[in-house]
Tab-separated table of C-alpha atoms and ligand atoms in Angstrom:
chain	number	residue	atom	x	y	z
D	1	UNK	CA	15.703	18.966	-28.063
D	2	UNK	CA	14.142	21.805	-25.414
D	3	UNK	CA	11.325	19.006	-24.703
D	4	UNK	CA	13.906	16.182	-24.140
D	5	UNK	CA	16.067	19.010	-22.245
D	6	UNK	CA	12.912	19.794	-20.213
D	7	UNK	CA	12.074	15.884	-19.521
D	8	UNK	CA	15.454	15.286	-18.250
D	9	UNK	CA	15.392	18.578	-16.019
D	10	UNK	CA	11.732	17.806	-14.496
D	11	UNK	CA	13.483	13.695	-14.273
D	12	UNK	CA	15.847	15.036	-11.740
D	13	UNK	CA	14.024	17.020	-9.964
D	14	UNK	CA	11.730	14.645	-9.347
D	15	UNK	CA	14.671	13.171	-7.371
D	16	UNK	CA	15.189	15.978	-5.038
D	17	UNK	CA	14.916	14.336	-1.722
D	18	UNK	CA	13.987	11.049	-2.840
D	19	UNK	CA	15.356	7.637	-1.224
D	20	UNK	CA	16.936	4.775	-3.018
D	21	UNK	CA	16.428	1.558	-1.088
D	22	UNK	CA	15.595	-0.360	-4.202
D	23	UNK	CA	16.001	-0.567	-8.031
D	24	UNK	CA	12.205	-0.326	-8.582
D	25	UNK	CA	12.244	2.945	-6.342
D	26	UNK	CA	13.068	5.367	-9.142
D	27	UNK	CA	10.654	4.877	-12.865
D	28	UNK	CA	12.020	4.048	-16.331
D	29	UNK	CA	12.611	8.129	-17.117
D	30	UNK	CA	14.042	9.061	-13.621
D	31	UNK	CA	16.875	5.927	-14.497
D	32	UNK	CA	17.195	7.365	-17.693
D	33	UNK	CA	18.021	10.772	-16.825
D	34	UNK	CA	20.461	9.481	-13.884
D	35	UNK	CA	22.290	7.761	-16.473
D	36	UNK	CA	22.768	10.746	-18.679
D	37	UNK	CA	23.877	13.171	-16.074
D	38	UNK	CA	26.646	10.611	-15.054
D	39	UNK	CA	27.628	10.468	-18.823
D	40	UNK	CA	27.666	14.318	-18.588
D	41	UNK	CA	29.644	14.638	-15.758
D	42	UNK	CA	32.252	11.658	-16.973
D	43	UNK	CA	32.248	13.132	-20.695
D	44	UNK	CA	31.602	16.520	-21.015
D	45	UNK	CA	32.978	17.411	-17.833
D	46	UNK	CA	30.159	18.750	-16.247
D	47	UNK	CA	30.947	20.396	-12.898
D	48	UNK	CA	28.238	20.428	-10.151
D	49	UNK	CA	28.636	22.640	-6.944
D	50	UNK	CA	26.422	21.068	-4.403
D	51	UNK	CA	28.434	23.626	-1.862
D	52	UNK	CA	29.876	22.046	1.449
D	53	UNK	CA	27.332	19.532	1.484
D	54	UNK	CA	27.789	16.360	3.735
D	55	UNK	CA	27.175	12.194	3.225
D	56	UNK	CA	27.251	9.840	5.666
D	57	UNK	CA	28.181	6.919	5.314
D	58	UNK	CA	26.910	3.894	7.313
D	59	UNK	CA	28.750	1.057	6.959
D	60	UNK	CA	28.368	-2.345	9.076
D	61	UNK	CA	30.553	-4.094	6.340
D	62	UNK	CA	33.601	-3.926	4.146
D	63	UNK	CA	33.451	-1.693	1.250
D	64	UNK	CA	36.165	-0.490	-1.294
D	65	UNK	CA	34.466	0.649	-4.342
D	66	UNK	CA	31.329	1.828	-2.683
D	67	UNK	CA	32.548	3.920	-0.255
D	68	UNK	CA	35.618	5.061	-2.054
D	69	UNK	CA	33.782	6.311	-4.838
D	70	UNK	CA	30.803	8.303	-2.521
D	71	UNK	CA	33.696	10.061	-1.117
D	72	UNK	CA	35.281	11.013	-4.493
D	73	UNK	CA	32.483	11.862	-5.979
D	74	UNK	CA	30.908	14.207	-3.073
D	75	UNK	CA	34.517	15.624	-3.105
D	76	UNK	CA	33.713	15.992	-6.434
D	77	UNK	CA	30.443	17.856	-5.831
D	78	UNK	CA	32.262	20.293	-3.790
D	79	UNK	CA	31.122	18.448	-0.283
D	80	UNK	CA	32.326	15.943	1.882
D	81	UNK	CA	31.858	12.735	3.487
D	82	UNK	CA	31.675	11.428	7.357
D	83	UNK	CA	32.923	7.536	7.903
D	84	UNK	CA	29.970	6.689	10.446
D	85	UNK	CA	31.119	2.468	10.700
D	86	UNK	CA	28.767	1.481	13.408
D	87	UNK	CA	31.844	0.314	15.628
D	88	UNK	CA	32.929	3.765	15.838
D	89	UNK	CA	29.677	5.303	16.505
D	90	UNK	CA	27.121	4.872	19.808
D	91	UNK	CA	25.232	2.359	17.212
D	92	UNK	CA	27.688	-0.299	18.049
D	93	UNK	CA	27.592	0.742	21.887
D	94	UNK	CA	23.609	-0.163	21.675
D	95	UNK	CA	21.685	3.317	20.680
D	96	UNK	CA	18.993	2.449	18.715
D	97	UNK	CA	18.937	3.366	15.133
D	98	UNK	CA	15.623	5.567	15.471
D	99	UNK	CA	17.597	8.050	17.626
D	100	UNK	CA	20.847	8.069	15.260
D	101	UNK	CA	19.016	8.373	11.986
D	102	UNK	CA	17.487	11.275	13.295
D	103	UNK	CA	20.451	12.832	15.296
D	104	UNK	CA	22.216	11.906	11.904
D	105	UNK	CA	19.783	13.800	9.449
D	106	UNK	CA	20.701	16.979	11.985
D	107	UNK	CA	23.853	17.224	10.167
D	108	UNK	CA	24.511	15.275	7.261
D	109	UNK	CA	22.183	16.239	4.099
D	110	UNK	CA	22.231	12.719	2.777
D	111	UNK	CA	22.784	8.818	4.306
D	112	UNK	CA	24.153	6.241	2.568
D	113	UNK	CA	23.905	2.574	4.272
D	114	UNK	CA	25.268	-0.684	3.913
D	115	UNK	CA	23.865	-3.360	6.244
D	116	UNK	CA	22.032	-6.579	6.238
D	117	UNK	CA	18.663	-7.012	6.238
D	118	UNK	CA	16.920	-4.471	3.471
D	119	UNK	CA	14.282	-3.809	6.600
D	120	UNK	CA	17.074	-2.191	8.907
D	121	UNK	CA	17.013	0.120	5.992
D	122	UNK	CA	13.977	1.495	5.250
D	123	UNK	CA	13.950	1.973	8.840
D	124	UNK	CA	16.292	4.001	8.102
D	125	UNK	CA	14.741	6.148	5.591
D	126	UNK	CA	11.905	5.897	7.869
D	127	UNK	CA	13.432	8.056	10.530
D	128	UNK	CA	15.487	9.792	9.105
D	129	UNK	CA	14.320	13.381	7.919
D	130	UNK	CA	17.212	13.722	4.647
D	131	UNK	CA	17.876	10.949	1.789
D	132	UNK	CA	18.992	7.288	2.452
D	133	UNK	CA	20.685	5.477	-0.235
D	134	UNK	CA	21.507	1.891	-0.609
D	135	UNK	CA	24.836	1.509	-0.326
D	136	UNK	CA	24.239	-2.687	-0.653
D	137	UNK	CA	22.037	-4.466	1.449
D	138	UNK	CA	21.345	-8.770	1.764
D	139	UNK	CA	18.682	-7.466	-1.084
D	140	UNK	CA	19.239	-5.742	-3.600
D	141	UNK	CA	22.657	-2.934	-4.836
D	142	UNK	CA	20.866	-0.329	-6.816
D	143	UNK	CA	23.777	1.962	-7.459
D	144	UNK	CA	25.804	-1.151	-8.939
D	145	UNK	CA	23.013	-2.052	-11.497
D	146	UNK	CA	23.360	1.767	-12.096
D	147	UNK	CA	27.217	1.494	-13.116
D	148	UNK	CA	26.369	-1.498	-14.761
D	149	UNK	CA	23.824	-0.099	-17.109
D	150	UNK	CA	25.961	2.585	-17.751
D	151	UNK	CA	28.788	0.756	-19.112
D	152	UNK	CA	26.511	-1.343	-21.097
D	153	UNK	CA	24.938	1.921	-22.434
D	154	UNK	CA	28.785	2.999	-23.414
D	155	UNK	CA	29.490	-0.194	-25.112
D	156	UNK	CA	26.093	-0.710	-26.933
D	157	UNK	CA	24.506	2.718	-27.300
D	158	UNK	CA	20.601	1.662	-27.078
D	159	UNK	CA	20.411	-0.698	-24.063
D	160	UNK	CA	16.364	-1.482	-25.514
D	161	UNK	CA	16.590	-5.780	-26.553
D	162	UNK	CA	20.122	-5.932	-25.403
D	163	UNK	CA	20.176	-9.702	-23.350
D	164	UNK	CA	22.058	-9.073	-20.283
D	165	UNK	CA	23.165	-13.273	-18.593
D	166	UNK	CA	24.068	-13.306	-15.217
D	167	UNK	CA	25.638	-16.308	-14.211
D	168	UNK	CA	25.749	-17.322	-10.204
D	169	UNK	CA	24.153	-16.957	-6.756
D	170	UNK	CA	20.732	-15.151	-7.628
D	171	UNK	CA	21.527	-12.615	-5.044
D	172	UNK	CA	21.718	-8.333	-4.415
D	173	UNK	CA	23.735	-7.819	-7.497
D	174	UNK	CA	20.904	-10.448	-9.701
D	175	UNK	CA	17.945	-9.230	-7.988
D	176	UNK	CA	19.125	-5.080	-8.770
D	177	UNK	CA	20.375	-5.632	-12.152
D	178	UNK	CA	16.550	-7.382	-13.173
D	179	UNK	CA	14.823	-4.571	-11.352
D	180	UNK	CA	16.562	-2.057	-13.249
D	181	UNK	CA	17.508	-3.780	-16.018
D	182	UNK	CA	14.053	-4.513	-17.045
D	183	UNK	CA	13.109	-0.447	-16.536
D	184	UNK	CA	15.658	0.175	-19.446
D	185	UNK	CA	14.146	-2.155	-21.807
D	186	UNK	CA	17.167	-4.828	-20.819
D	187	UNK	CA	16.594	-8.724	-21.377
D	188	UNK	CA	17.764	-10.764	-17.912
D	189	UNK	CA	18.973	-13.985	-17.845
D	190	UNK	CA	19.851	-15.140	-14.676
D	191	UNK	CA	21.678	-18.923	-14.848
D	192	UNK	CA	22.001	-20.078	-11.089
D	193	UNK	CA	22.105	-23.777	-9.358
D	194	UNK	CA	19.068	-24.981	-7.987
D	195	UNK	CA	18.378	-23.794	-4.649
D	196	UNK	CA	20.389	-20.597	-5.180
D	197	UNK	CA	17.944	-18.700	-7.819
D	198	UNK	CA	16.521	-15.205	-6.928
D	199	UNK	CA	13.901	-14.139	-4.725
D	200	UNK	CA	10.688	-15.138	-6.475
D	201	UNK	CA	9.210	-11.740	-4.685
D	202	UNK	CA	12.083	-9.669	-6.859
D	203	UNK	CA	11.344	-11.834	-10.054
D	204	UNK	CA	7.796	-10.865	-10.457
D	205	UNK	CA	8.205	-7.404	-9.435
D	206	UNK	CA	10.397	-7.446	-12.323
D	207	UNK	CA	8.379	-8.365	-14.341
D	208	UNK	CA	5.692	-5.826	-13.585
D	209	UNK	CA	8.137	-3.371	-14.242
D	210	UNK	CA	9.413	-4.804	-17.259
D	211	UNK	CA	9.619	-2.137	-20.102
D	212	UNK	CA	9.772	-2.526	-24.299
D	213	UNK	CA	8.701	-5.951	-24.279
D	214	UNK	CA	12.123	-6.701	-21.579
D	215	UNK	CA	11.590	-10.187	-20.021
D	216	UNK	CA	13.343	-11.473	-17.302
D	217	UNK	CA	14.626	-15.999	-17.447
D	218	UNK	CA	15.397	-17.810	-14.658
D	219	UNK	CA	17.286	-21.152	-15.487
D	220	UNK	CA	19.464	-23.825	-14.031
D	221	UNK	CA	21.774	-24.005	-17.313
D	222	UNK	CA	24.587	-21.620	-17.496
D	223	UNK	CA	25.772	-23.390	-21.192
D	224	UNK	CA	21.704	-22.220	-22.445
D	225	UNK	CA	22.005	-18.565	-20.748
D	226	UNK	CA	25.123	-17.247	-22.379
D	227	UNK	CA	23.604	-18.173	-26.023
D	228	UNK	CA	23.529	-15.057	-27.776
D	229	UNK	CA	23.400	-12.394	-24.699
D	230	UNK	CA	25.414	-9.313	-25.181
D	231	UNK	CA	26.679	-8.985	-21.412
D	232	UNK	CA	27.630	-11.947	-18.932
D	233	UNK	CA	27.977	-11.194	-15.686
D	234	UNK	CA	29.048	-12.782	-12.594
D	235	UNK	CA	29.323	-12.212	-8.939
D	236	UNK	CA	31.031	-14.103	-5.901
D	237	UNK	CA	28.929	-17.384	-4.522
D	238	UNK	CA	29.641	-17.066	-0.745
D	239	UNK	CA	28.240	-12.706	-0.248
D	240	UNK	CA	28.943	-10.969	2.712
D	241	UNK	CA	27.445	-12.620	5.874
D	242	UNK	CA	27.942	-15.829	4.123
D	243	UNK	CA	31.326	-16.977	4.879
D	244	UNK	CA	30.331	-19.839	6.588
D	245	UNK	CA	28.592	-21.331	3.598
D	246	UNK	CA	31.724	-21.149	1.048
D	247	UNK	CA	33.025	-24.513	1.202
D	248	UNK	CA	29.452	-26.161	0.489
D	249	UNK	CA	28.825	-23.253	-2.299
D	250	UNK	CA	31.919	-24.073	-4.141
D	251	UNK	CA	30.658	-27.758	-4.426
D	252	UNK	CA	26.916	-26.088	-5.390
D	253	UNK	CA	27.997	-23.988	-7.985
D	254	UNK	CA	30.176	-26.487	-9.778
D	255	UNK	CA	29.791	-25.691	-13.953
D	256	UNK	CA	28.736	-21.759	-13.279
D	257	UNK	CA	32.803	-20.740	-13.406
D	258	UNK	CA	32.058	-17.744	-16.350
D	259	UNK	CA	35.313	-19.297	-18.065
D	260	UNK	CA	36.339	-19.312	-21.546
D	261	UNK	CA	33.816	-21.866	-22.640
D	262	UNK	CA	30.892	-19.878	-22.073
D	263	UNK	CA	32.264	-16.518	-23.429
D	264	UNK	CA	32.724	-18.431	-27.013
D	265	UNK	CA	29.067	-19.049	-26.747
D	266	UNK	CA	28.031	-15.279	-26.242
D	267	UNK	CA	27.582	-12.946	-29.006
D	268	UNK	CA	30.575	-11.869	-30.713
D	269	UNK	CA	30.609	-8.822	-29.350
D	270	UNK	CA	29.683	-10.088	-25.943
D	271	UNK	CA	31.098	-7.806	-22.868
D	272	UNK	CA	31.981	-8.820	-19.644
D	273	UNK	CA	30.895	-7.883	-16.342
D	274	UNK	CA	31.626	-8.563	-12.497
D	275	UNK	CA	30.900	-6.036	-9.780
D	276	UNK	CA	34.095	-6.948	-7.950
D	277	UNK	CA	35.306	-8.258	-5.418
D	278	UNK	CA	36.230	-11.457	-7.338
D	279	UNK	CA	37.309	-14.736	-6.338
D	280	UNK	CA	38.986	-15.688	-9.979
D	281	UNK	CA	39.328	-19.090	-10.302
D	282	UNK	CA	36.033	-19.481	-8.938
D	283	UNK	CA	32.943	-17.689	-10.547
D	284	UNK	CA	35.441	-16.150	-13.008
D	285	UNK	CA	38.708	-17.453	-14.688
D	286	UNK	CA	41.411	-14.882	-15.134
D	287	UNK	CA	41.500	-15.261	-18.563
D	288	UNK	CA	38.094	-13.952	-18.951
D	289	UNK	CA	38.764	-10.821	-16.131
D	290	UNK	CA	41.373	-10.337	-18.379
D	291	UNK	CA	40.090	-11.126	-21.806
D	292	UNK	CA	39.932	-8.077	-24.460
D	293	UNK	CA	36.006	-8.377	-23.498
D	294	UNK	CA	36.180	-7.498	-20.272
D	295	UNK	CA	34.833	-4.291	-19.214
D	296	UNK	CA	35.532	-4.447	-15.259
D	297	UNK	CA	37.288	-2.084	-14.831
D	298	UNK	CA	35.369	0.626	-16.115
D	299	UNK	CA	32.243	-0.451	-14.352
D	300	UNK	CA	34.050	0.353	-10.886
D	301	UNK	CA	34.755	3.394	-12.889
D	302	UNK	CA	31.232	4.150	-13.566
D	303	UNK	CA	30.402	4.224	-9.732
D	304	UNK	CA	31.849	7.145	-8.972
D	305	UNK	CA	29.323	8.948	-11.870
D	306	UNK	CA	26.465	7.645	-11.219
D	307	UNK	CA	27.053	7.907	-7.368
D	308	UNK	CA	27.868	11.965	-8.515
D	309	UNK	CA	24.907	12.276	-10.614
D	310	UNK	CA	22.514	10.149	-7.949
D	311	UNK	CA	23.809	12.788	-4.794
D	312	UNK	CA	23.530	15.593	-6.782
D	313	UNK	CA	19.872	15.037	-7.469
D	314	UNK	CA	18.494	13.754	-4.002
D	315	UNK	CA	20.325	16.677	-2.396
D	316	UNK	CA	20.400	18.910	-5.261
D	317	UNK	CA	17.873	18.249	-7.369
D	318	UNK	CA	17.949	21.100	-10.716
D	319	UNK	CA	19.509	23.054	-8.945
D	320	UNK	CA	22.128	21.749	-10.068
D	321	UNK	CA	24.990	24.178	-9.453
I	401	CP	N1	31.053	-3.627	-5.959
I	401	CP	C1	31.097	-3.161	-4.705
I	401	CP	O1	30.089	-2.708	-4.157
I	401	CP	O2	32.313	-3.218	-4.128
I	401	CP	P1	32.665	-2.885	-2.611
I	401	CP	O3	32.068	-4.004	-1.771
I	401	CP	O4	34.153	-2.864	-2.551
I	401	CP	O5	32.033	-1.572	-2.258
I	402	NVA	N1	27.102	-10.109	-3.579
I	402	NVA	C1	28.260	-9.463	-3.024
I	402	NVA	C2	28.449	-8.141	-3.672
I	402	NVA	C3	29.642	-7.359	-3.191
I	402	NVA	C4	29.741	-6.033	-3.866
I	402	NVA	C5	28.115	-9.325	-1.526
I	402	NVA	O1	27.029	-8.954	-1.070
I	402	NVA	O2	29.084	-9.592	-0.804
């Protein structure tokens, strides 16, 4: 117990200061011991104190869940949060992000950004003198696959040889939840049209990482995916950026609707999962977002404690409070 106790404590700390720009950033046990301070904070109530502390938040897109729950939670934490949308800061006016990130890390003690290109972050982190945190890039959405794992973890108890199918575009959401899926001993399944699988740079990183024997499928046949998995997941074709694109996606992703058909093919037990926003009718039916199965809704829960338990150990690391 006092050696698991002292694992977990030396986990976090590790944490103190750290980035997260991708799922891979943080090992197996780091993952591990994020996951069970969230289920600490959301079950036993544990209070932190971080003490006036202050996030910024970055934001050069839309965001509900995200950025609602970073606020809550650093309210939460006993700090605050600063809205920093480019179009109401200089950033928007033209002043380059070297001189905001570090004007920025003069007041806030932690960064959270959600842009494009995964490079305008790490430039970020690059400049910028406190901790930046993925708040969803074109790449990858670590602290989703965080909430995701979570609620699988709540569900199943031992994530290790669970089979995890996501069907859809093989995009942020797919490429985070192999990265840390695969860390926590997770088999990924990832069913996607041809021409819209994941990065093959994100797959075999993956795979490197992959823990317990996890493996990580790629396939082209949604009906052969959902055989047996425990989870099925699904996100919207057309992301962020790509609005232009949904009319010819729609056509593209024909037969990957998650839909009553496939559930019945999942194990009997089967949960389901979708990071929300969701288009139902298209990559989900309503039936299924609303089928007994569904755990949506407490997966946006889970954000806002693993958000809590992710800010309290970059900024706070055992010191917990
Ligand atoms: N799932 C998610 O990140 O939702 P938002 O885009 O609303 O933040
Ligand atoms: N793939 C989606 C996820 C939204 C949370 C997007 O990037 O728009």
């Amino acid at each position: 117990m006092n050696l698991f106790k002292n694992k977990f404590i030396s986990a976090i700390d590790s944490l103190k200061g750290r980035d997260l720009l991708s799922s891979a950033d943080f090992d197996a046990e780091q993952t591990r011991a994020l996951l069970e301070l969230a289920l600490n904070l959301k079950y036993r109530k544990k209070s932190i104190n971080l003490g006036n502390r202050v996030l910024g938040l970055v934001f050069s897109k839309a965001s509900t869940r995200t950025r609602v729950s970073f606020s809550v939670a650093m309210a939460h934490l006993g700090g605050q949060t600063i809205d920093l949308n480019p179009n109401v800061t200089q950033l928007g006016r033209g002043e380059s992000l070297i001189d905001t990130t570090r004007v920025l890390s003069r007041y806030c003690d932690a960064i959270a950004v959600r842009t494009f290109g995964q490079q305008e972050l790490i430039d970020y982190a690059h400049w910028s003198s406190v901790p930046v945190l993925n708040a969803l890039t074109d790449l990858e959405h670590p602290c989703q696959a965080l909430a995701d794992f979570l609620t699988l973890h709540e569900t199943f108890g031992n994530l290790q040889g669970l089979i995890l199918t996501y069907i859809g575009d093989g995009n942020n959401v797919a490429h985070s939840l192999m990265l840390c899926g695969v860390l926590l001993g997770v088999n990924i399944r990832i069913a996607s049209p041809k021409g819209f699988e994941p990065n093959n740079g994100i797959v075999e990183r993956a795979r490197l990482l992959a823990k317990e024997g996890a493996t990580v499928t790629i396939m082209n046949d949604p009906l052969l995916a959902v055989r047996g998995a425990n989870a099925l997941y699904t996100d919207v074709w057309a992301s962020m950026g790509q609005e232009l694109e949904q009319v010819q996606r729609e056509k593209s992703f024909f037969g990957f609707c998650l839909n009553k058909n496939l559930l019945q093919e999942a194990d009997n037990d089967a949960i389901i999962l979708h990071c929300l926003p969701a288009h139902r009718g298209e990559e989900i039916t309503s039936q299924v977002m609303e089928d007994s199965a569904s755990r949506i809704f407490d997966q946006t829960e889970n954000r806002l404690y693993v958000q809590q338990a992710l800010l309290a150990a970059v900024i706070g690391g055992k010191d917990l409070g």
